[in-house]
GROMACS .gro file of C-alpha atoms in nm:
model
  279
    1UNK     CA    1  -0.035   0.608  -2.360
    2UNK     CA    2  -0.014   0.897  -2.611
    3UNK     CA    3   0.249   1.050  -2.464
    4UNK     CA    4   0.436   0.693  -2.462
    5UNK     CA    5   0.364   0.644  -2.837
    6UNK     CA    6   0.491   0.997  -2.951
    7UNK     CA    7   0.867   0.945  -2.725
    8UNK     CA    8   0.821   0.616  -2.916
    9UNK     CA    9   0.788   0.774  -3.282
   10UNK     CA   10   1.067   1.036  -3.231
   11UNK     CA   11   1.315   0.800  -3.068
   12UNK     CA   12   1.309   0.955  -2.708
   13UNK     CA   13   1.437   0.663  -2.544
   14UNK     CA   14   1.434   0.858  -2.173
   15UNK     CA   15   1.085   0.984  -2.231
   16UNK     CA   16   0.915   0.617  -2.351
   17UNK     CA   17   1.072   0.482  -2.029
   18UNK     CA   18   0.969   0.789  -1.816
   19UNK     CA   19   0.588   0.752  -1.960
   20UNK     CA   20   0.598   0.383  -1.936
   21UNK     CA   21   0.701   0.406  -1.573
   22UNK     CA   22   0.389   0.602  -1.501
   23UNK     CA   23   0.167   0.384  -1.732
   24UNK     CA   24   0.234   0.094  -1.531
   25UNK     CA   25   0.100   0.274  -1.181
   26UNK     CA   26  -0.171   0.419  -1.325
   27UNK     CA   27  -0.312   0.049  -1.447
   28UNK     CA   28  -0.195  -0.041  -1.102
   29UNK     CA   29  -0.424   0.211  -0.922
   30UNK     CA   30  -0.730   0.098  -1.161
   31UNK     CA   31  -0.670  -0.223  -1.020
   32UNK     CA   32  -0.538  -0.362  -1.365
   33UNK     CA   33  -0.212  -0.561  -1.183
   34UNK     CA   34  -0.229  -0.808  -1.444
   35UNK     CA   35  -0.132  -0.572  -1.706
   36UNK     CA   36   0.019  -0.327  -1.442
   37UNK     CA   37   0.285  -0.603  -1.381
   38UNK     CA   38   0.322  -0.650  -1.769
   39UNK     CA   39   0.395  -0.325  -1.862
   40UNK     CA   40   0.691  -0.332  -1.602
   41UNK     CA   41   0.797  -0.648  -1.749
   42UNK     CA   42   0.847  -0.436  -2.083
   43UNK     CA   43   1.016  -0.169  -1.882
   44UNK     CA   44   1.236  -0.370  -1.697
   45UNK     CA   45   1.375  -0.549  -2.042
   46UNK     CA   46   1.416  -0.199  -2.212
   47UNK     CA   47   1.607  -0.081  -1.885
   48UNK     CA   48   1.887  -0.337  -1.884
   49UNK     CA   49   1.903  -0.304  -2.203
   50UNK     CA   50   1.986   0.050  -2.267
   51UNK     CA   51   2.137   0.005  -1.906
   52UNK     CA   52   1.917   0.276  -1.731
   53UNK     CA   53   1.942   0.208  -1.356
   54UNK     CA   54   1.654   0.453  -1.279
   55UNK     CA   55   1.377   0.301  -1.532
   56UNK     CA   56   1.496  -0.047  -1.377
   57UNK     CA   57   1.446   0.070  -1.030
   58UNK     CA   58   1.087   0.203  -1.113
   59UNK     CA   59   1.074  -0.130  -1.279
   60UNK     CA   60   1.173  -0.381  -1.051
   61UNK     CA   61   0.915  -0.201  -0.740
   62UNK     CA   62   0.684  -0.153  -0.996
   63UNK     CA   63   0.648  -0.526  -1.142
   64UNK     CA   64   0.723  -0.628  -0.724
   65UNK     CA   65   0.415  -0.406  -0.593
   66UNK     CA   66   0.170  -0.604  -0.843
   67UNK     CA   67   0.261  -0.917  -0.714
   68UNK     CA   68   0.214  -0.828  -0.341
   69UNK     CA   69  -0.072  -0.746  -0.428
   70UNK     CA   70  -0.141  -1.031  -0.597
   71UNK     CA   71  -0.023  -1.229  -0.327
   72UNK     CA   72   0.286  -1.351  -0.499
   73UNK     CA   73   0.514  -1.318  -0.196
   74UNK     CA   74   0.806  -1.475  -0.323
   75UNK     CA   75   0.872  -1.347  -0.683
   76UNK     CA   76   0.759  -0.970  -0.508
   77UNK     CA   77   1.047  -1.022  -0.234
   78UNK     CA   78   1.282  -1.116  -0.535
   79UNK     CA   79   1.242  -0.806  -0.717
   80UNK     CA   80   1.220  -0.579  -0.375
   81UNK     CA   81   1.592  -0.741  -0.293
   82UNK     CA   82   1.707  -0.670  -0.619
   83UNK     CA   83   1.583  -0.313  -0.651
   84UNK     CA   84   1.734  -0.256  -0.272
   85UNK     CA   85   2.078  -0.389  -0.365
   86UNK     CA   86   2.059  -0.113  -0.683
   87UNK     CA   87   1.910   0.175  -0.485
   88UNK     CA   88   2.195   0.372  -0.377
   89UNK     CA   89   2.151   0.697  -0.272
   90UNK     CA   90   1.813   0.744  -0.388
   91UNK     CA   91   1.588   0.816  -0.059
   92UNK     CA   92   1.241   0.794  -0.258
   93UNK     CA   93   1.312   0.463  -0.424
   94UNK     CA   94   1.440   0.371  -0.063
   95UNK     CA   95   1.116   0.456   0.078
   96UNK     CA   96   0.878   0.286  -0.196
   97UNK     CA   97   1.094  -0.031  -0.119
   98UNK     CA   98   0.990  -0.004   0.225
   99UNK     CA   99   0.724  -0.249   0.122
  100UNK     CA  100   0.907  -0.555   0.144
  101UNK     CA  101   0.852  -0.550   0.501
  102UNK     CA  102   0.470  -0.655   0.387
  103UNK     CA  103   0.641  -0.929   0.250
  104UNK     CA  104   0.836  -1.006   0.547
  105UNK     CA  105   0.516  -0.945   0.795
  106UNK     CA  106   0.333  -1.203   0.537
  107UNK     CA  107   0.581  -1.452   0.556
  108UNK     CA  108   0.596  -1.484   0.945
  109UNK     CA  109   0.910  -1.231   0.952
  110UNK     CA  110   0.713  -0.974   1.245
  111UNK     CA  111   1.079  -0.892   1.369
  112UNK     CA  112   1.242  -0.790   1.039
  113UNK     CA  113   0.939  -0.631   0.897
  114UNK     CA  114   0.911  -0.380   1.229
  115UNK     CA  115   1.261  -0.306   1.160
  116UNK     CA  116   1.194  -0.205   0.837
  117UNK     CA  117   0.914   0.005   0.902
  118UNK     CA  118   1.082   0.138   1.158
  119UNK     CA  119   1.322   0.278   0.900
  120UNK     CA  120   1.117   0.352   0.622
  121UNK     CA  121   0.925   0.593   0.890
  122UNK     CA  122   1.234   0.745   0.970
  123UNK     CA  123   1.289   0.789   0.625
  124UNK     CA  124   1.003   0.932   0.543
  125UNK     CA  125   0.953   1.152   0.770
  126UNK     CA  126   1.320   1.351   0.707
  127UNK     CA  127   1.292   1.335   0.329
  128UNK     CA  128   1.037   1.517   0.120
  129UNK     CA  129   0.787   1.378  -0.062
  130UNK     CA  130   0.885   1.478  -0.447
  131UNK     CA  131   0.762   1.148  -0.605
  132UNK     CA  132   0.446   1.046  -0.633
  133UNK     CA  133   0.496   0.683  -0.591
  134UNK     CA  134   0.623   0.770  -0.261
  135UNK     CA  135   0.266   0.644  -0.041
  136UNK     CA  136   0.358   0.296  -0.159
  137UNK     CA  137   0.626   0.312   0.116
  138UNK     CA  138   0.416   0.512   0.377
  139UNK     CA  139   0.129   0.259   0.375
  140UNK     CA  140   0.370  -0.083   0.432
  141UNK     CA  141   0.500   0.119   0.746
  142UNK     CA  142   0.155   0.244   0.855
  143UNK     CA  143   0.020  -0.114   0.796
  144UNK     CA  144   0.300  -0.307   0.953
  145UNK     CA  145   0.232  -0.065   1.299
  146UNK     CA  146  -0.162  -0.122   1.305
  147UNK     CA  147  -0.115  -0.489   1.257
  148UNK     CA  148   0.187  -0.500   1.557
  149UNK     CA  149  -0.053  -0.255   1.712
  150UNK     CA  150  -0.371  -0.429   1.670
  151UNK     CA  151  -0.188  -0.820   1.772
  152UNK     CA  152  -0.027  -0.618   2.080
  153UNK     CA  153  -0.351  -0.488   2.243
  154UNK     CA  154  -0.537  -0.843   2.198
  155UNK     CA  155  -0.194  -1.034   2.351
  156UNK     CA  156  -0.219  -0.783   2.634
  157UNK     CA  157   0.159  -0.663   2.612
  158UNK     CA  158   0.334  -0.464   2.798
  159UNK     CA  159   0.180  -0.104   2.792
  160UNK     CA  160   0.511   0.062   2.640
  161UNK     CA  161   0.522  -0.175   2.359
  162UNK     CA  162   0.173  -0.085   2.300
  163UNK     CA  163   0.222   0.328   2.312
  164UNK     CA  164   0.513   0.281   2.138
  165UNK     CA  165   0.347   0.108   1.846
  166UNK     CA  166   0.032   0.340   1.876
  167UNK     CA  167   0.283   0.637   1.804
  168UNK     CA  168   0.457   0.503   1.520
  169UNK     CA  169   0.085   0.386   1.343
  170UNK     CA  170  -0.016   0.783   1.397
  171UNK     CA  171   0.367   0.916   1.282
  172UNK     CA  172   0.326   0.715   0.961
  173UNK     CA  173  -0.012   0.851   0.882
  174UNK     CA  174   0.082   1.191   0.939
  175UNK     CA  175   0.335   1.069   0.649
  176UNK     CA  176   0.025   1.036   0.438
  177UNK     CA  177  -0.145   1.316   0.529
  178UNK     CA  178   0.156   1.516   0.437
  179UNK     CA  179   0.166   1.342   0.112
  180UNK     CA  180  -0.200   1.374   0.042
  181UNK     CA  181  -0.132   1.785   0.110
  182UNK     CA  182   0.087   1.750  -0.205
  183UNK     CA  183  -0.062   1.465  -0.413
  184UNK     CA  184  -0.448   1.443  -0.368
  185UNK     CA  185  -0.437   1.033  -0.495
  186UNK     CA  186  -0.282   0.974  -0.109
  187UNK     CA  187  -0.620   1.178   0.005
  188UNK     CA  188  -0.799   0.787   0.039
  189UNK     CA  189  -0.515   0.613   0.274
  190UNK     CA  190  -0.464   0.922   0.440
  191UNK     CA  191  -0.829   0.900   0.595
  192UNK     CA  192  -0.818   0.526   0.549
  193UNK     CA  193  -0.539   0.503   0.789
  194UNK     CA  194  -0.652   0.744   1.008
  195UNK     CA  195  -0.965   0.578   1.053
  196UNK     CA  196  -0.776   0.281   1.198
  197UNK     CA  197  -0.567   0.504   1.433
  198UNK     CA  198  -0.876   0.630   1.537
  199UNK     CA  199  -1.047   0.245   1.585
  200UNK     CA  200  -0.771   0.126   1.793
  201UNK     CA  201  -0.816   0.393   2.008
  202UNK     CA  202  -1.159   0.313   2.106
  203UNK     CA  203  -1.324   0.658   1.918
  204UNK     CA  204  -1.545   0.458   1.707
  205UNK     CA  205  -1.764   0.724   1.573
  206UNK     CA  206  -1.441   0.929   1.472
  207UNK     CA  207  -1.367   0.561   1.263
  208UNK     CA  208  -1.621   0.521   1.060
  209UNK     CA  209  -1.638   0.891   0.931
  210UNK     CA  210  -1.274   0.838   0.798
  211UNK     CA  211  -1.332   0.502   0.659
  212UNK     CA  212  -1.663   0.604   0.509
  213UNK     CA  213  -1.498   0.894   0.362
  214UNK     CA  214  -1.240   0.698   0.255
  215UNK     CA  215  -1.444   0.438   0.078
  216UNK     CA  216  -1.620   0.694  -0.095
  217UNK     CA  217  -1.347   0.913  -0.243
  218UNK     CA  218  -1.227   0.577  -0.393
  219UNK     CA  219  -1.522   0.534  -0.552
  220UNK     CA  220  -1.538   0.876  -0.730
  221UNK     CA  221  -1.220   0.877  -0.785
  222UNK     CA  222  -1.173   0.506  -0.940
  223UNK     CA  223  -0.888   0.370  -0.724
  224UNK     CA  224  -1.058   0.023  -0.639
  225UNK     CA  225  -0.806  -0.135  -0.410
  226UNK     CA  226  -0.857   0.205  -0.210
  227UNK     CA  227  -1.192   0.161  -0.230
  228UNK     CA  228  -1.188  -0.246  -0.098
  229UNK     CA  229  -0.936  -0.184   0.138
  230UNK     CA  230  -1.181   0.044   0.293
  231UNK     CA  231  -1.489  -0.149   0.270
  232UNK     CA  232  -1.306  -0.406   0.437
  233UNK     CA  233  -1.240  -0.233   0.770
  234UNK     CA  234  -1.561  -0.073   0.747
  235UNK     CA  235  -1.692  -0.446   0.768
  236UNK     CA  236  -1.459  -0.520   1.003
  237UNK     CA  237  -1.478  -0.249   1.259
  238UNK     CA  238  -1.901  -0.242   1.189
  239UNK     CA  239  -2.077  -0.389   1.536
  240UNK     CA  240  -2.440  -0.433   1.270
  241UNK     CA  241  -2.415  -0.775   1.163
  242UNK     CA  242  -2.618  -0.694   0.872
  243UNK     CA  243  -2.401  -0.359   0.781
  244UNK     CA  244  -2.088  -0.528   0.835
  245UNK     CA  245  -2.161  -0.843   0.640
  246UNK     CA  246  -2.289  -0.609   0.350
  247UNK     CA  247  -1.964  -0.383   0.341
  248UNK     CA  248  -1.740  -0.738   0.399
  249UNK     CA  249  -1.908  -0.923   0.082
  250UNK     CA  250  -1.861  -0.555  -0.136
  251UNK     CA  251  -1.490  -0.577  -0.061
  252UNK     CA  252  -1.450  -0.931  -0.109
  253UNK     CA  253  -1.639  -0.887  -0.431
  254UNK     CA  254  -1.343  -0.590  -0.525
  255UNK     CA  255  -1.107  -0.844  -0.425
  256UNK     CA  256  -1.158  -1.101  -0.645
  257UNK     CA  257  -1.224  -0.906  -0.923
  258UNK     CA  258  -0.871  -0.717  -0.867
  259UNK     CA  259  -0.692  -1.093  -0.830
  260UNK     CA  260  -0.630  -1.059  -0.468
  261UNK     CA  261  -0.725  -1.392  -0.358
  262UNK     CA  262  -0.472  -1.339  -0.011
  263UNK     CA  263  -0.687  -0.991   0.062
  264UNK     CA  264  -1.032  -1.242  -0.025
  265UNK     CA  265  -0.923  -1.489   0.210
  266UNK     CA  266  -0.907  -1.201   0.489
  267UNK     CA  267  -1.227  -1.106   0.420
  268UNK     CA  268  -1.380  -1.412   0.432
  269UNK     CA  269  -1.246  -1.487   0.766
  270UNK     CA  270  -1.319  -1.169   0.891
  271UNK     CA  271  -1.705  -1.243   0.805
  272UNK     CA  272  -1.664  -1.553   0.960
  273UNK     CA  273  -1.539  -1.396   1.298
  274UNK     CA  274  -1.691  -1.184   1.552
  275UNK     CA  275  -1.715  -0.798   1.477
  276UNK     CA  276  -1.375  -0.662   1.595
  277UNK     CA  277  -1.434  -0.440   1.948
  278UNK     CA  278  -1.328  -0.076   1.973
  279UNK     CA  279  -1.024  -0.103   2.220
   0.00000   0.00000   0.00000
């Protein structure tokens, strides 16, 4: 905020927008969307005005991850499409728009959202990670593979379809644990997402040390949709009612308090149903 205030005073257009770029994520990972997403309004008004193309791109999947988040599918996949159709060249801001396939796999859209997982992966995995914002991307793939993943196992597909999944939920959180190598704030998804990998393939004890470690390096380190993400599969993936019902109302308590009333609703029903079985 300093920083953004002293570009401000000396009339360094470039470094206001550069500082209020980063501004906005780091309200984002406090769990402040509210003001996360208004601070990317500013940006995005500044950047058409001065015509910056890079300060609108951090914009538009800046003001479009706050309202996933939020559960605001349709104004998030508005700014995702826009910020695609302006992206160009530029693999990173390709990647971090790899999260409109949430949006799709929200929306009923399990065909196009694989796809684009599929090539955000791809992506990923042949460019390096030099930004920061770059995990946004690697956790939409990851979590569009353990959801395919997770559905495929309980519909009893075809064995391939399941391996193939399987491998591309363990490629992507390589991805993370690449990123988390270079940028320690990945270090929570990296074991959050491992932990899952590990669930789904039935080594349960190997589960709940990531997801507990997860969940805890959250904590310390203030990131609270980290931190209720992992509570919530910690409740989900717990076979003690009283454990898992304890962990399920801490995240859904995280959950409301961050505005995520779609992520509440998932943890509500995931109290409701049996505890999920280590495949």
């Amino acid at each position: 905020e300093e920083a953004r205030v002293l570009a401000e005073r000396i009339g360094d257009l470039r470094g206001w927008q550069e500082c209020t770029g980063v501004l906005g994520q780091a309200y984002a990972m406090a769990g402040d969307l509210v003001r996360a997403e208004a601070i990317y309004a500013h940006l995005d008004r500044e950047a058409r005005r001065t015509h910056n193309a890079q300060a609108l791109q951090w914009a538009l999947s800046g003001r479009a991850t706050a309202l996933l988040h939020r559960g605001e599918l349709e104004q998030a996949r508005a700014l995702f499409l826009e910020s695609v159709s302006i992206q160009g060249d530029d693999r990173s801001q390709e990647v971090v728009n790899g999260q409109l396939a949430l949006v799709e796999w929200w929306q009923g859209e399990d065909a196009a959202a694989l796809e684009r997982a599929r090539s955000t992966l791809e992506l990923g995995e042949a460019t390096p990670a030099t930004g920061y914002h770059s995990y946004l991307g690697y956790v939409a793939a990851a979590d569009i593979f353990l959801f395919a993943w997770e559905r495929a196992m309980r519909r009893k597909e075809p064995r391939a379809e399941i391996a193939r999944l399987a491998t591309e939920a363990d490629r992507a959180t390589r991805l993370q644990e690449r990123f988390s190598r270079i940028f320690p704030i990945g270090e929570p998804n990296a074991l959050l997402y491992r932990g899952l990998v590990h669930a789904q393939s039935g080594h349960r004890r190997r589960a709940q040390r990531a997801l507990r470690q997860a969940a805890e390096i959250a904590h310390e380190r203030a990131t609270p949709l980290d931190e209720a993400r992992a509570l919530y599969e910690l409740g989900r993936w717990e076979t003690r009612e009283r454990t898992r019902r304890s962990r399920l109302d801490q995240a859904e308590k995280l959950y409301l308090d961050l505005g995520m009333r779609g992520w509440a609703a998932r943890t509500q029903h995931a109290r409701d149903e049996a505890p999920r079985r280590f495949f």
